[in-house]
Amino acid sequence: MLKITKAEFITSAASRAGFVQSDKPIIAVAGKSNVGKSSFINMLAMKNKLARTSNTPGRTRLVNYFDFGEFVLADLPGYGFAQAGKAEKEKWGKLMDDFFAASGVSHVFSLLDIRHDPTREDVQMVQYLYHYAIPFTLVATKSDKLGKSKVKPRLTEIAAFLGAATGNMLAVSSLTGKGRDDVLARLSHILSIAEE
């Protein structure tokens, strides 16, 4: 299984001109505002303050890049922030289109809150990934908020809602670290495919 020994912030990009091009695989983390993207990245790195967490949704407006040794991780701006105006949402849409067109992404971890049904924006994100044939894994965050016996049935429900295979869903808790090994195993598999 993959061991992460390095995790450092590289840069932030507000537009295509700033996107990082790398010989290493680029793995993106997507999800709605406040789903726990920064906490997920910090859990992977085992560093509390690598990615800045905020109680205020919609804080990440840039693509933030991190060097994880064997791969580059791109933290995408959160979508579905209710207070964002139309112009802001259009700007986000353009940034995402440019990112996926220009970055040669190997894989996307698409994060969802296990406690809630996927939102319209979550469904759009998954449809976007299917449409452009971008490999992805669904990650259900905040699994510590449910009883143990409820996690698996919930994953099945969410997968069915999104028309995805249950085997393509992982449950994680950034608070307890549960699911981190599953994510690392998935990353090992992604990196082995990228090398072919």
CSV table of C-alpha atoms in Angstrom, one decimal:
chain,number,residue,atom,x,y,z
A,1,MET,CA,0.0,0.0,0.0
A,2,LEU,CA,1.1,3.6,-0.7
A,3,LYS,CA,2.9,5.4,2.1
A,4,ILE,CA,2.7,9.1,2.0
A,5,THR,CA,5.9,10.6,3.3
A,6,LYS,CA,5.7,14.0,1.8
A,7,ALA,CA,2.9,16.5,1.5
A,8,GLU,CA,3.6,20.2,0.8
A,9,PHE,CA,1.6,23.1,-0.6
A,10,ILE,CA,2.8,24.1,-4.1
A,11,THR,CA,0.6,27.0,-5.3
A,12,SER,CA,-2.9,28.3,-5.9
A,13,ALA,CA,-4.3,29.0,-9.4
A,14,ALA,CA,-7.2,31.3,-10.3
A,15,SER,CA,-7.2,30.6,-14.0
A,16,ARG,CA,-5.8,28.3,-16.7
A,17,ALA,CA,-2.5,30.3,-16.8
A,18,GLY,CA,-1.7,29.2,-13.2
A,19,PHE,CA,-2.5,25.5,-13.5
A,20,VAL,CA,0.3,23.2,-12.6
A,21,GLN,CA,1.6,20.9,-15.3
A,22,SER,CA,3.4,17.8,-13.9
A,23,ASP,CA,5.0,14.6,-15.0
A,24,LYS,CA,3.4,13.0,-11.9
A,25,PRO,CA,-0.2,12.0,-12.0
A,26,ILE,CA,-2.6,14.7,-11.0
A,27,ILE,CA,-5.4,13.7,-8.6
A,28,ALA,CA,-8.2,16.1,-7.9
A,29,VAL,CA,-10.5,16.4,-4.9
A,30,ALA,CA,-14.0,17.8,-5.7
A,31,GLY,CA,-17.1,18.4,-3.6
A,32,LYS,CA,-19.6,20.9,-2.5
A,33,SER,CA,-18.7,23.7,0.0
A,34,ASN,CA,-18.2,22.4,3.6
A,35,VAL,CA,-18.2,18.7,2.6
A,36,GLY,CA,-14.8,18.3,4.2
A,37,LYS,CA,-12.3,18.5,1.3
A,38,SER,CA,-9.6,20.2,3.4
A,39,SER,CA,-10.1,17.8,6.3
A,40,PHE,CA,-9.9,14.9,3.8
A,41,ILE,CA,-6.6,16.2,2.4
A,42,ASN,CA,-5.2,16.8,5.9
A,43,MET,CA,-6.2,13.2,6.9
A,44,LEU,CA,-4.4,11.8,3.8
A,45,ALA,CA,-1.3,13.8,4.6
A,46,MET,CA,-1.6,13.2,8.4
A,47,LYS,CA,-1.0,17.0,8.8
A,48,ASN,CA,-3.6,19.1,10.5
A,49,LYS,CA,-2.9,22.3,8.8
A,50,LEU,CA,-1.7,21.4,5.3
A,51,ALA,CA,-5.1,22.5,3.7
A,52,ARG,CA,-6.8,25.3,5.5
A,53,THR,CA,-10.2,24.3,6.9
A,54,SER,CA,-12.9,26.9,7.4
A,55,ASN,CA,-16.4,26.9,9.0
A,56,THR,CA,-17.4,29.4,6.4
A,57,PRO,CA,-18.6,27.6,3.2
A,58,GLY,CA,-17.2,28.8,-0.1
A,59,ARG,CA,-13.8,29.8,1.2
A,60,THR,CA,-11.8,27.9,-1.5
A,61,ARG,CA,-12.2,29.9,-4.7
A,62,LEU,CA,-8.9,28.8,-6.3
A,63,VAL,CA,-7.4,25.5,-7.3
A,64,ASN,CA,-4.9,24.6,-4.6
A,65,TYR,CA,-2.1,22.3,-5.5
A,66,PHE,CA,-0.2,20.0,-3.1
A,67,ASP,CA,2.9,17.8,-3.8
A,68,PHE,CA,2.3,14.4,-2.3
A,69,GLY,CA,5.5,12.8,-3.5
A,70,GLU,CA,4.3,10.3,-6.0
A,71,PHE,CA,1.4,12.5,-7.2
A,72,VAL,CA,0.1,16.0,-7.2
A,73,LEU,CA,-3.2,16.7,-5.5
A,74,ALA,CA,-5.5,19.5,-6.8
A,75,ASP,CA,-8.1,20.8,-4.3
A,76,LEU,CA,-10.9,22.2,-6.4
A,77,PRO,CA,-13.1,25.1,-5.3
A,78,GLY,CA,-16.3,23.9,-3.5
A,79,TYR,CA,-19.5,24.1,-5.5
A,80,GLY,CA,-23.1,24.7,-4.5
A,81,PHE,CA,-22.4,27.6,-2.1
A,82,ALA,CA,-25.9,29.1,-1.6
A,83,GLN,CA,-24.6,32.7,-1.2
A,84,ALA,CA,-22.6,32.6,-4.4
A,85,GLY,CA,-24.1,34.9,-7.1
A,86,LYS,CA,-24.8,33.9,-10.7
A,87,ALA,CA,-21.5,35.5,-11.9
A,88,GLU,CA,-19.5,33.7,-9.2
A,89,LYS,CA,-21.1,30.3,-10.3
A,90,GLU,CA,-20.3,31.0,-13.9
A,91,LYS,CA,-16.7,31.8,-13.0
A,92,TRP,CA,-16.5,28.5,-11.1
A,93,GLY,CA,-18.0,26.6,-14.1
A,94,LYS,CA,-15.4,28.1,-16.4
A,95,LEU,CA,-12.6,27.4,-14.0
A,96,MET,CA,-13.7,23.7,-13.8
A,97,ASP,CA,-14.0,23.4,-17.6
A,98,ASP,CA,-10.6,24.9,-18.1
A,99,PHE,CA,-9.1,22.7,-15.3
A,100,PHE,CA,-10.4,19.4,-16.7
A,101,ALA,CA,-9.5,20.4,-20.3
A,102,ALA,CA,-5.9,21.5,-19.4
A,103,SER,CA,-4.8,19.4,-16.5
A,104,GLY,CA,-4.7,15.8,-17.7
A,105,VAL,CA,-6.3,14.6,-14.5
A,106,SER,CA,-5.7,10.9,-13.7
A,107,HIS,CA,-8.5,10.6,-11.2
A,108,VAL,CA,-11.0,12.5,-9.1
A,109,PHE,CA,-12.1,11.9,-5.6
A,110,SER,CA,-15.7,13.2,-5.5
A,111,LEU,CA,-16.7,13.9,-1.9
A,112,LEU,CA,-20.2,13.7,-0.6
A,113,ASP,CA,-21.6,14.1,3.0
A,114,ILE,CA,-22.8,10.6,4.0
A,115,ARG,CA,-25.6,12.1,6.1
A,116,HIS,CA,-27.4,13.8,3.2
A,117,ASP,CA,-28.7,12.7,-0.2
A,118,PRO,CA,-26.6,14.0,-3.1
A,119,THR,CA,-27.5,17.6,-4.1
A,120,ARG,CA,-28.3,18.7,-7.6
A,121,GLU,CA,-24.7,20.0,-7.9
A,122,ASP,CA,-23.4,16.6,-6.7
A,123,VAL,CA,-25.4,14.8,-9.4
A,124,GLN,CA,-24.1,17.3,-12.0
A,125,MET,CA,-20.5,16.8,-10.9
A,126,VAL,CA,-20.8,13.0,-11.3
A,127,GLN,CA,-22.6,13.3,-14.6
A,128,TYR,CA,-19.8,15.7,-15.8
A,129,LEU,CA,-17.2,13.0,-14.8
A,130,TYR,CA,-19.1,10.3,-16.6
A,131,HIS,CA,-19.7,12.5,-19.7
A,132,TYR,CA,-15.9,13.3,-20.1
A,133,ALA,CA,-14.9,9.7,-19.1
A,134,ILE,CA,-12.8,11.0,-16.2
A,135,PRO,CA,-12.1,8.2,-13.7
A,136,PHE,CA,-13.4,8.9,-10.2
A,137,THR,CA,-14.1,7.5,-6.8
A,138,LEU,CA,-17.0,8.6,-4.6
A,139,VAL,CA,-15.9,9.4,-1.1
A,140,ALA,CA,-18.6,9.6,1.7
A,141,THR,CA,-17.2,12.0,4.3
A,142,LYS,CA,-18.2,12.4,8.0
A,143,SER,CA,-18.9,8.6,8.4
A,144,ASP,CA,-18.3,9.0,12.2
A,145,LYS,CA,-21.6,10.8,12.4
A,146,LEU,CA,-23.5,7.6,11.6
A,147,GLY,CA,-23.7,4.4,13.6
A,148,LYS,CA,-21.4,1.6,12.3
A,149,SER,CA,-24.3,-0.5,11.1
A,150,LYS,CA,-25.7,2.4,9.0
A,151,VAL,CA,-22.6,3.2,7.0
A,152,LYS,CA,-22.8,0.3,4.4
A,153,PRO,CA,-26.5,0.7,3.7
A,154,ARG,CA,-26.0,4.4,3.3
A,155,LEU,CA,-23.2,3.9,0.8
A,156,THR,CA,-25.5,1.6,-1.2
A,157,GLU,CA,-28.3,4.3,-1.2
A,158,ILE,CA,-26.0,7.1,-2.3
A,159,ALA,CA,-24.4,4.9,-5.1
A,160,ALA,CA,-27.9,4.0,-6.3
A,161,PHE,CA,-28.9,7.6,-6.3
A,162,LEU,CA,-25.9,8.5,-8.5
A,163,GLY,CA,-26.0,5.4,-10.7
A,164,ALA,CA,-22.6,4.3,-9.5
A,165,ALA,CA,-21.3,1.0,-8.3
A,166,THR,CA,-21.2,0.5,-4.5
A,167,GLY,CA,-17.6,-0.8,-5.0
A,168,ASN,CA,-16.7,2.7,-6.2
A,169,MET,CA,-17.6,4.3,-2.9
A,170,LEU,CA,-15.4,4.7,0.1
A,171,ALA,CA,-16.6,5.9,3.6
A,172,VAL,CA,-14.1,8.1,5.5
A,173,SER,CA,-13.9,10.1,8.7
A,174,SER,CA,-11.3,12.8,8.9
A,175,LEU,CA,-12.0,13.0,12.6
A,176,THR,CA,-11.1,9.3,13.4
A,177,GLY,CA,-9.0,8.5,10.3
A,178,LYS,CA,-11.3,5.7,9.4
A,179,GLY,CA,-11.2,4.8,5.7
A,180,ARG,CA,-7.7,6.4,5.2
A,181,ASP,CA,-6.2,2.9,4.4
A,182,ASP,CA,-9.0,2.3,1.8
A,183,VAL,CA,-8.2,5.7,0.2
A,184,LEU,CA,-4.4,4.8,0.2
A,185,ALA,CA,-5.2,1.4,-1.4
A,186,ARG,CA,-7.3,3.1,-4.1
A,187,LEU,CA,-4.4,5.6,-4.7
A,188,SER,CA,-1.9,2.7,-5.1
A,189,HIS,CA,-4.2,1.3,-7.7
A,190,ILE,CA,-4.6,4.6,-9.5
A,191,LEU,CA,-0.9,5.2,-9.5
A,192,SER,CA,-0.1,1.8,-10.9
A,193,ILE,CA,-2.6,2.4,-13.8
A,194,ALA,CA,-1.0,5.8,-14.4
A,195,GLU,CA,2.4,4.2,-14.8
A,196,GLU,CA,1.2,1.9,-17.6
